[in-house]
mmCIF file of C-alpha atoms in Angstrom:
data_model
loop_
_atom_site.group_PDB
_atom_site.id
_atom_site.type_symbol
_atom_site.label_atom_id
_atom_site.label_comp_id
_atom_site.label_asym_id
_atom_site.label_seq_id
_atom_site.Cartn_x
_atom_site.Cartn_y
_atom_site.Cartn_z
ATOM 1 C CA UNK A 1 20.424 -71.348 -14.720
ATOM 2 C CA UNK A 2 16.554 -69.306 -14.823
ATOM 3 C CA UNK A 3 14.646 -71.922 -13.702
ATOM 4 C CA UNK A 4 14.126 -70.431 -10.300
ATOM 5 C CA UNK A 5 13.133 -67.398 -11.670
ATOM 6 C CA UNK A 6 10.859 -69.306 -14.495
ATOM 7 C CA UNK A 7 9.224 -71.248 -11.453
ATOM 8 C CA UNK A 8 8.990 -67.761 -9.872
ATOM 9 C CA UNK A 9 6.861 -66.235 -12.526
ATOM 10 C CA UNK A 10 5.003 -68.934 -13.636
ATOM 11 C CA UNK A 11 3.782 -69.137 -9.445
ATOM 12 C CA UNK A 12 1.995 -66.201 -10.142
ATOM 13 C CA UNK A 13 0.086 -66.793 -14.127
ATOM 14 C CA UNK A 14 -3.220 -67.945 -13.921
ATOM 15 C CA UNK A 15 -3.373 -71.798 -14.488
ATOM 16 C CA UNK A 16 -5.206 -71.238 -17.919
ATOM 17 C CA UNK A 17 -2.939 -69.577 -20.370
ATOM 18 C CA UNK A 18 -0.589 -70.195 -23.348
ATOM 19 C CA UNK A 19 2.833 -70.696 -22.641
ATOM 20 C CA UNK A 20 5.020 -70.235 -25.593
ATOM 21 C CA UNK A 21 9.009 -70.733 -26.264
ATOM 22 C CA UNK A 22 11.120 -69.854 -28.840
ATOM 23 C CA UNK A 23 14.618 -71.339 -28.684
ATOM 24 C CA UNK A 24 17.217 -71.418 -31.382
ATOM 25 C CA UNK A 25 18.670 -74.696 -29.871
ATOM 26 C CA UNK A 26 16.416 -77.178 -27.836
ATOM 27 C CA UNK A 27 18.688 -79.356 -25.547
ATOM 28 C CA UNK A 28 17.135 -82.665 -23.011
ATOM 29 C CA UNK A 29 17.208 -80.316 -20.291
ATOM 30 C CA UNK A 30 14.902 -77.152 -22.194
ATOM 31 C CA UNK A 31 12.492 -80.023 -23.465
ATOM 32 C CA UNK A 32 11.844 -80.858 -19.350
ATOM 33 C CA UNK A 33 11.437 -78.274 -18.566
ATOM 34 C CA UNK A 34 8.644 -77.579 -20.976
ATOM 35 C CA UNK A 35 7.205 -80.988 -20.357
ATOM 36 C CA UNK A 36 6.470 -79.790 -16.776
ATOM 37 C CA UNK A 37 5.486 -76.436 -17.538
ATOM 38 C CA UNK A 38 3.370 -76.844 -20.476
ATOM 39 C CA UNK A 39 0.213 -79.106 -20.719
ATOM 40 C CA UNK A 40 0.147 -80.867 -23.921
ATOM 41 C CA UNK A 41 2.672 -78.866 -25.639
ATOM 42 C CA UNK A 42 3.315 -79.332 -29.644
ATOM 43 C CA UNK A 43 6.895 -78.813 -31.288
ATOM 44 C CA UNK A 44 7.243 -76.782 -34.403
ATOM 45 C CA UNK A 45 10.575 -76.529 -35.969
ATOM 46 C CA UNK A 46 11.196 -74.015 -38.312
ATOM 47 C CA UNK A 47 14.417 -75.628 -38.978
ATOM 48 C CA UNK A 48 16.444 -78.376 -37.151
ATOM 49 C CA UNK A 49 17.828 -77.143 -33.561
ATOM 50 C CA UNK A 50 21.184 -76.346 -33.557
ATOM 51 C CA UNK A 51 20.878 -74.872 -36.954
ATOM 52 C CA UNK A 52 23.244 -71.618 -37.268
ATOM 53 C CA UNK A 53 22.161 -68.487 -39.423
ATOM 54 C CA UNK A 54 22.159 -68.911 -43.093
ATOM 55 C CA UNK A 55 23.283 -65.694 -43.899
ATOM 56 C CA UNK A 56 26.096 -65.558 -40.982
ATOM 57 C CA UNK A 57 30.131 -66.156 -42.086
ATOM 58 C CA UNK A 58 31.685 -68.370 -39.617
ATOM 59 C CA UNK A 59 35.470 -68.599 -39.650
ATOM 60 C CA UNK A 60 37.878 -70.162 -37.163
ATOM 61 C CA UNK A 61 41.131 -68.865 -35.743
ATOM 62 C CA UNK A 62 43.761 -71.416 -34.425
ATOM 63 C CA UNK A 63 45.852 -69.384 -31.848
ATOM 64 C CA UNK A 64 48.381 -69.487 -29.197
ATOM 65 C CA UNK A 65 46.389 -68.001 -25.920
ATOM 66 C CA UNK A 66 49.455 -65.238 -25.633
ATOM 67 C CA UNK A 67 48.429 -64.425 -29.178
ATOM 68 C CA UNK A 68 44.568 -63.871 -29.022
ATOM 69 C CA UNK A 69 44.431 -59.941 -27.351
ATOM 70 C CA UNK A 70 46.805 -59.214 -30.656
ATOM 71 C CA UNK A 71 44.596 -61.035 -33.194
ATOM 72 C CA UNK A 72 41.653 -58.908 -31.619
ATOM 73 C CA UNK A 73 43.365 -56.091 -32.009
ATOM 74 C CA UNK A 74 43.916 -56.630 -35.754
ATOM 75 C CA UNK A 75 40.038 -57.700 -36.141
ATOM 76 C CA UNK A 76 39.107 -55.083 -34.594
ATOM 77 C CA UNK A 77 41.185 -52.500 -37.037
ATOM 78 C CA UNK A 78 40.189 -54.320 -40.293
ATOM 79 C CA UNK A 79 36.310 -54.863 -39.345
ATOM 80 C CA UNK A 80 35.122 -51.041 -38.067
ATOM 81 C CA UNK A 81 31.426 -51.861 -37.803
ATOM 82 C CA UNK A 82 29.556 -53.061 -34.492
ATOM 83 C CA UNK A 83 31.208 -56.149 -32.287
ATOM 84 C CA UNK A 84 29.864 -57.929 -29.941
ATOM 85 C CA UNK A 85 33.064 -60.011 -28.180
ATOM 86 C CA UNK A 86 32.416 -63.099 -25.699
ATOM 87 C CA UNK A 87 34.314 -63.540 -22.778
ATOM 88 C CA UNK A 88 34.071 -66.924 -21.091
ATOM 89 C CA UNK A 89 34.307 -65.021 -17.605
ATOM 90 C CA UNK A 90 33.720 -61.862 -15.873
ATOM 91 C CA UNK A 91 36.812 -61.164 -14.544
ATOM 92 C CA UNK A 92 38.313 -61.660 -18.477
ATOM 93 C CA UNK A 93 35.445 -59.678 -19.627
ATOM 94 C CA UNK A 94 36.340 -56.663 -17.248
ATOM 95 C CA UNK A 95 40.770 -57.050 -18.514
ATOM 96 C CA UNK A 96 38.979 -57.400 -22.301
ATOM 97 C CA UNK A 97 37.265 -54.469 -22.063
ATOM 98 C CA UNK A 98 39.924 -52.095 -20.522
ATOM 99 C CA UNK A 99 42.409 -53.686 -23.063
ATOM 100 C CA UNK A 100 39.877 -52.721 -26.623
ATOM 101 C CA UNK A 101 39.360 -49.125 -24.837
ATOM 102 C CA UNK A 102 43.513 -48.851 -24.181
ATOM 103 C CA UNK A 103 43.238 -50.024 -28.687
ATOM 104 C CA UNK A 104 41.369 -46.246 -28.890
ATOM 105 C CA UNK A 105 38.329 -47.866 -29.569
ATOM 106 C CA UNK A 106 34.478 -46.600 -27.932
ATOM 107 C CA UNK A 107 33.448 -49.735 -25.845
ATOM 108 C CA UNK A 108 31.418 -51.228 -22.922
ATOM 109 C CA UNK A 109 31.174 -54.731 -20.879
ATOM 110 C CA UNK A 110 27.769 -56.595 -19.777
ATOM 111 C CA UNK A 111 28.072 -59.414 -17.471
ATOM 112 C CA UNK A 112 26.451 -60.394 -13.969
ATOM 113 C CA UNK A 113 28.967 -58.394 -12.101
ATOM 114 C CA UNK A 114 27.469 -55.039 -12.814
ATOM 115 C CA UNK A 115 23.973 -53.541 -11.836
ATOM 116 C CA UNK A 116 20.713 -54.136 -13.727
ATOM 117 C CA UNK A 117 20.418 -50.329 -14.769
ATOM 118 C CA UNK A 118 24.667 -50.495 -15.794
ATOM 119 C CA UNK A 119 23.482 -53.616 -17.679
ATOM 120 C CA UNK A 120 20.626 -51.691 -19.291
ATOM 121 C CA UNK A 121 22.695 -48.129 -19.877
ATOM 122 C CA UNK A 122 25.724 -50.337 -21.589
ATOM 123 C CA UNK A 123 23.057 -52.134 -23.838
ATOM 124 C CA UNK A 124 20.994 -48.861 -24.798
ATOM 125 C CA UNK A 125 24.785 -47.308 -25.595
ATOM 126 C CA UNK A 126 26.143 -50.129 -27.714
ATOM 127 C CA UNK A 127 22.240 -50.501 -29.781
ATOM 128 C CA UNK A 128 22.158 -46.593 -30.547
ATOM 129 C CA UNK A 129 26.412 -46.775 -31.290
ATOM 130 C CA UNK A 130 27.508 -45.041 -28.795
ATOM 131 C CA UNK A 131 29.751 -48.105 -28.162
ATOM 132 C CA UNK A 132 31.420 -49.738 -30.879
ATOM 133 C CA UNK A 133 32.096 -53.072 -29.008
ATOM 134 C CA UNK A 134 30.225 -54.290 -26.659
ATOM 135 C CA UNK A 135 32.126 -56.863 -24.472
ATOM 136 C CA UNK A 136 29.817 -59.744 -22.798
ATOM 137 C CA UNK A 137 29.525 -63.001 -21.067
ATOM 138 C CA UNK A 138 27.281 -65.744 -21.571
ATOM 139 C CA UNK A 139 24.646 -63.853 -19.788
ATOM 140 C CA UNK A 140 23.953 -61.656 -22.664
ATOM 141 C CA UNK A 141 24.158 -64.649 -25.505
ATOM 142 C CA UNK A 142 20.488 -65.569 -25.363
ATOM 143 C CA UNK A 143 19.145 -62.269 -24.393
ATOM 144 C CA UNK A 144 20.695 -59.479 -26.903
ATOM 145 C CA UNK A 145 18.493 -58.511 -29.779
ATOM 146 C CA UNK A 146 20.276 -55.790 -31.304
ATOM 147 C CA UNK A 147 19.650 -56.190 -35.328
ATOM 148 C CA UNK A 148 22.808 -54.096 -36.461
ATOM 149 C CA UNK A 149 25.803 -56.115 -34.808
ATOM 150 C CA UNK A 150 28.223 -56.895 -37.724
ATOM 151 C CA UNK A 151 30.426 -58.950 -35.898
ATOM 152 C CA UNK A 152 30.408 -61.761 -33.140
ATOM 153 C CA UNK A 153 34.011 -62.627 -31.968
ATOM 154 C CA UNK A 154 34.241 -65.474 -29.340
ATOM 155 C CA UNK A 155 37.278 -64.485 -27.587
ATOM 156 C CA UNK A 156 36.606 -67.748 -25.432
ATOM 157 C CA UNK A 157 35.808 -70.592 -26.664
ATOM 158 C CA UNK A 158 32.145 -71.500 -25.858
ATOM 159 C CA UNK A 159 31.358 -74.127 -23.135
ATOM 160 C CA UNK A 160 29.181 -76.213 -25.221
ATOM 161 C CA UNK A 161 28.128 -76.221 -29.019
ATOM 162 C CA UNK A 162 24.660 -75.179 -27.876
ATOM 163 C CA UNK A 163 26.341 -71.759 -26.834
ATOM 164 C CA UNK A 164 28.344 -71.256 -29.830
ATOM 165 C CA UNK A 165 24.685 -71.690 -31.728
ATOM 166 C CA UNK A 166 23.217 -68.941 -29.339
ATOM 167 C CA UNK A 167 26.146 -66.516 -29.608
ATOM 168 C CA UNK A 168 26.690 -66.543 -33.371
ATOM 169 C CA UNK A 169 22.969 -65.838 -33.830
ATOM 170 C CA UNK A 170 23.356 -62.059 -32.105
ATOM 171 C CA UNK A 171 24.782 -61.281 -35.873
ATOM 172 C CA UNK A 172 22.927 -62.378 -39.243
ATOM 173 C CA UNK A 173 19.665 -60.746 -37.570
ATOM 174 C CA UNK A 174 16.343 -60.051 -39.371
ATOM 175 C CA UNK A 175 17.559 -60.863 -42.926
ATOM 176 C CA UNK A 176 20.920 -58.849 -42.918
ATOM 177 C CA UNK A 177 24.809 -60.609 -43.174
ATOM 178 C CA UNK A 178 27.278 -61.501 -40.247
ATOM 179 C CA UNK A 179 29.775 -61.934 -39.132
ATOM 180 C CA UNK A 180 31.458 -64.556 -36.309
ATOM 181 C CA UNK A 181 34.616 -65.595 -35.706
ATOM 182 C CA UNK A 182 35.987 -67.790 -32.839
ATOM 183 C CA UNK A 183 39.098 -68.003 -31.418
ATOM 184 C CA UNK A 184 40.582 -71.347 -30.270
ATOM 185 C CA UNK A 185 43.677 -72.822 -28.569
ATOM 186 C CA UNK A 186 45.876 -75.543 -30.422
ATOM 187 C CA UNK A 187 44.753 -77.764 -27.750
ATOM 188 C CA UNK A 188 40.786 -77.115 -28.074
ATOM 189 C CA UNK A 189 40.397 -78.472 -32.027
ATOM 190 C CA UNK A 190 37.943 -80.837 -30.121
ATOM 191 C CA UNK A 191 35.487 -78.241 -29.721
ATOM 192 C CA UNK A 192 35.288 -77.205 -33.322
ATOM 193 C CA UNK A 193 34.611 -80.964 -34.262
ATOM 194 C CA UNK A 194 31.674 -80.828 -31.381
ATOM 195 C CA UNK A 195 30.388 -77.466 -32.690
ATOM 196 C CA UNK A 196 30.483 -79.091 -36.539
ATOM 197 C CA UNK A 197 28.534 -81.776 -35.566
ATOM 198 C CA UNK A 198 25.160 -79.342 -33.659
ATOM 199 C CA UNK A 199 24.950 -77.282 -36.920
ATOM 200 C CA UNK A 200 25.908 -80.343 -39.428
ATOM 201 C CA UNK A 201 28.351 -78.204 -41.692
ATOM 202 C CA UNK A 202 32.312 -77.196 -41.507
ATOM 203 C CA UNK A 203 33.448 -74.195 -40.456
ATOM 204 C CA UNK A 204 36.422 -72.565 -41.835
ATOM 205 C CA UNK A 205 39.839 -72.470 -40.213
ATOM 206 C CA UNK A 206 41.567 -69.546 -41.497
ATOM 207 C CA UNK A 207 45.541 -68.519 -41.280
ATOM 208 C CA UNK A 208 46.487 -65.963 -39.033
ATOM 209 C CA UNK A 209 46.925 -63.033 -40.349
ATOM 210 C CA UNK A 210 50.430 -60.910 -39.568
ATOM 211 C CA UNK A 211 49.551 -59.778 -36.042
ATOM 212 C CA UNK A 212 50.093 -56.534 -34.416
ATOM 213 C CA UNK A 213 53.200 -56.347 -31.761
ATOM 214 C CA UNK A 214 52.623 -56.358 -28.561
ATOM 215 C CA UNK A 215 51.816 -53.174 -26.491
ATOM 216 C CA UNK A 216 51.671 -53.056 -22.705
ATOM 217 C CA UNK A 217 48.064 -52.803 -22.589
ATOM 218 C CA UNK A 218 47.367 -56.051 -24.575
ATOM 219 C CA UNK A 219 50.539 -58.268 -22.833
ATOM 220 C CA UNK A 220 48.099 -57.312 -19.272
ATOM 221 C CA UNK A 221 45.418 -59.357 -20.656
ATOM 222 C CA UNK A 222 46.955 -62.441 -20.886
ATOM 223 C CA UNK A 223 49.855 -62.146 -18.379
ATOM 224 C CA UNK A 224 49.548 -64.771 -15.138
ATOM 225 C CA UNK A 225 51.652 -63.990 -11.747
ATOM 226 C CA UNK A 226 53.590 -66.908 -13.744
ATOM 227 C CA UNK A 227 54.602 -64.944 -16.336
ATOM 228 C CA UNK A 228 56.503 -62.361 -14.988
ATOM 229 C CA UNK A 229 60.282 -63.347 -14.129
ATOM 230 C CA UNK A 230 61.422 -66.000 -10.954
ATOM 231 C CA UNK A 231 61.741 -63.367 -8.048
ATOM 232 C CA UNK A 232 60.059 -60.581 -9.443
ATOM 233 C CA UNK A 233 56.627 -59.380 -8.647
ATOM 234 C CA UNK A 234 53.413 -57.825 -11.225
ATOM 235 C CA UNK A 235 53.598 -54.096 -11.165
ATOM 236 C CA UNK A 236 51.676 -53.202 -8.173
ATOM 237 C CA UNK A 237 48.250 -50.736 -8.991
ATOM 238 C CA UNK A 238 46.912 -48.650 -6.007
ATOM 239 C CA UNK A 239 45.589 -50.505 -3.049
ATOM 240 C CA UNK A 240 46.734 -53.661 -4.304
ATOM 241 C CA UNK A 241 48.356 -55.579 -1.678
ATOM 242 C CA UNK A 242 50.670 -58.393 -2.595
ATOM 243 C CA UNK A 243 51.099 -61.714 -0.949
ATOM 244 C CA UNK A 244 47.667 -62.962 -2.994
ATOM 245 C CA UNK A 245 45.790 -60.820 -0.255
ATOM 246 C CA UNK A 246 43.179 -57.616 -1.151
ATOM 247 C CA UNK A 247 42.947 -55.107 2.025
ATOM 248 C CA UNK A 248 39.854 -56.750 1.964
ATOM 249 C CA UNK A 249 41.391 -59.849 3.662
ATOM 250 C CA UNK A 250 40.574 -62.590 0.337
ATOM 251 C CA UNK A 251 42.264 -64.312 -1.811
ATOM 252 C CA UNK A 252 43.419 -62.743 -5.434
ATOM 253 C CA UNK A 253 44.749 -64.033 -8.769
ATOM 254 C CA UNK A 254 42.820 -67.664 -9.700
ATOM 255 C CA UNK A 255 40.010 -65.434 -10.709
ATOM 256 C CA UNK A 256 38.081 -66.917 -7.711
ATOM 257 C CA UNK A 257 37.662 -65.323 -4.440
ATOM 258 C CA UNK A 258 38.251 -67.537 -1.368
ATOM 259 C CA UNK A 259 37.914 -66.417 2.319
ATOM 260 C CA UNK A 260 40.641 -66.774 4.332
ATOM 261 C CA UNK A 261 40.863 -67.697 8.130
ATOM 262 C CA UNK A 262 43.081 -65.206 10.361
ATOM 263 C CA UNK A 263 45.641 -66.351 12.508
ATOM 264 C CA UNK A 264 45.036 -65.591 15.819
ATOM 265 C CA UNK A 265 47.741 -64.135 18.121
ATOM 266 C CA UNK A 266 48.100 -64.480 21.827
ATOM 267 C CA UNK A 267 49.632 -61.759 23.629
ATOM 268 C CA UNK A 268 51.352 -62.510 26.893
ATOM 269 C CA UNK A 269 50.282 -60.794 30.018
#
C-alpha cells in the first residue's frame, strides 16, 4: 500500500547507507520488497514472524453482526482503561465512533478520511488520555506506538492473519499486559483457524456474556436500508436526500460512492 511512497523516499537517500526494517510479521511480498531495496540484506529473527505478544490475552467472541455494537458496549463498561477498537472501514469507523461517544464515553476516530494534523491531534489526545477509545482503521495498525493501551478490540474481523498479528501488538507494549479481543460472525470461524495457524497457538472462544438492550444509538450502527420495515423509509437527518442520492448528485448507502450520469431533458421550442 506505501510502496510508492517507500520508492519516493528512498529516490532521494544517498546510494550508500543502511537500510533497516523492523516488522512484527514478514509476508512474500515485505521480503521483495527488501530484496530490491536492500543490497545483501541479512534476516534476524528475534522470534518466528507471525509470533503474537507473550504477555497479551487473546480471547474470541462468536456473535451475531446485530449483536456486536451491544457486546462493545458491555466491554467497554467492564474494561475502563484505554481501547483501541478496529474498524474494517471508514465509513464503520465514523458510525463506531459516534455510537461509543452516544455510550457517554470520551473518544476519537483515525482513519484516511480525516486530515494529517486531525490524524495527529486525535493520536496526541488518545496517548495523553484525553480520549478513552480511540477508534481506527487498518491505517493506524502498524503505525500506533502508544505503550499504555489496555485493550485492542477488533470490531471487524481482520482481512488477513498478518493484520490480526499487527493489531493485537498495539497492546502488551514494552513489557506491560494486554488485552485483545476479536469479534467474529458465526459464519467467519474460518478466520480464527487461519489466524491459529500464523501465531501457532489457540485462541480462546469465550461465551457471551448477558448483553446490554438495545438503545437507539447502538441499533444505528448496524441497521441497513434493509432493515427498516417494507414501505417505510430510515429516519431522514438534515440534508439527506432520499432516493440513494446526496445533494451532491452520488450515490449513498453501499458504503461506496459512485457517480451518477444525469438525464438530460429536451425542452420543446
Amino acid at each position: 500500500g506505501f510502496l510508492p511512497q517507500i520508492k519516493k523516499i528512498l529516490s532521494a537517500l544517498p546510494k550508500e547507507r543502511q537500510t533497516m526494517l523492523f516488522s512484527a510479521t514478514l509476508s512474500q511480498d515485505i521480503m521483495k520488497i527488501a530484496t530490491t531495496t536492500m543490497k545483501l540484506p541479512f534476516r534476524i529473527e528475534v522470534s518466528p514472524s507471525g509470533t503474537a505478544p507473550e504477555l497479551v490475552h487473546q480471547e474470541i467472541f462468536i456473535v451475531k453482526k446485530d449483536a456486536k455494537i451491544r457486546l462493545l458496549e458491555k466491554v467497554l463498561e467492564e474494561h475502563p482503561g484505554s481501547t483501541l477498537v478496529f474498524s474494517r472501514t471508514k465509513h464503520g469507523a465514523k458510525k463506531l465512533c459516534r455510537a461509543v461517544r452516544a455510550m457517554g464515553h470520551s473518544v476519537e476516530e483515525i482513519h484516511s478520511n480525516l486530515s494529517l494534523s486531525k490524524r495527529r491531534a486525535s493520536l496526541e489526545g488518545f496517548k495523553r488520555g484525553t480520549h478513552r477509545v480511540l477508534v481506527a482503521t487498518d491505517i493506524a495498525a502498524r503505525g500506533i506506538d502508544v505503550t499504555n493501551i489496555e485493550l485492542v478490540v477488533n470490531y471487524d474481523a481482520p482481512n488477513s492473519p498478518e493484520d490480526y498479528v499487527h493489531r493485537v501488538g498495539r497492546t502488551g507494549r514494552a513489557g506491560k499486559v494486554g488485552h485483545a479481543m476479536t469479534f467474529l460472525t458465526p459464519d467467519q470461524r474460518g478466520k480464527l483457524r487461519s489466524i491459529e495457524q500464523l501465531i501457532r497457538a489457540s485462541v480462546r472462544i469465550t461465551p457471551l456474556p448477558e448483553l446490554p438492550p438495545e438503545r437507539a444509538h447502538t441499533a444505528q450502527v448496524e441497521m441497513r436500508p434493509s432493515s427498516y420495515p417494507t414501505g417505510s423509509r430510515p429516519p431522514s437527518r438534515p440534508g439527506q436526500h432520499h432516493r440513494g442520492r446526496s445533494p451532491r448528485g452520488r450515490f449513498r448507502g453501499s458504503g461506496h460512492d459512485r457517480p451518477y450520469h444525469r438525464k438530460r431533458t429536451h425542452q420543446r421550442g
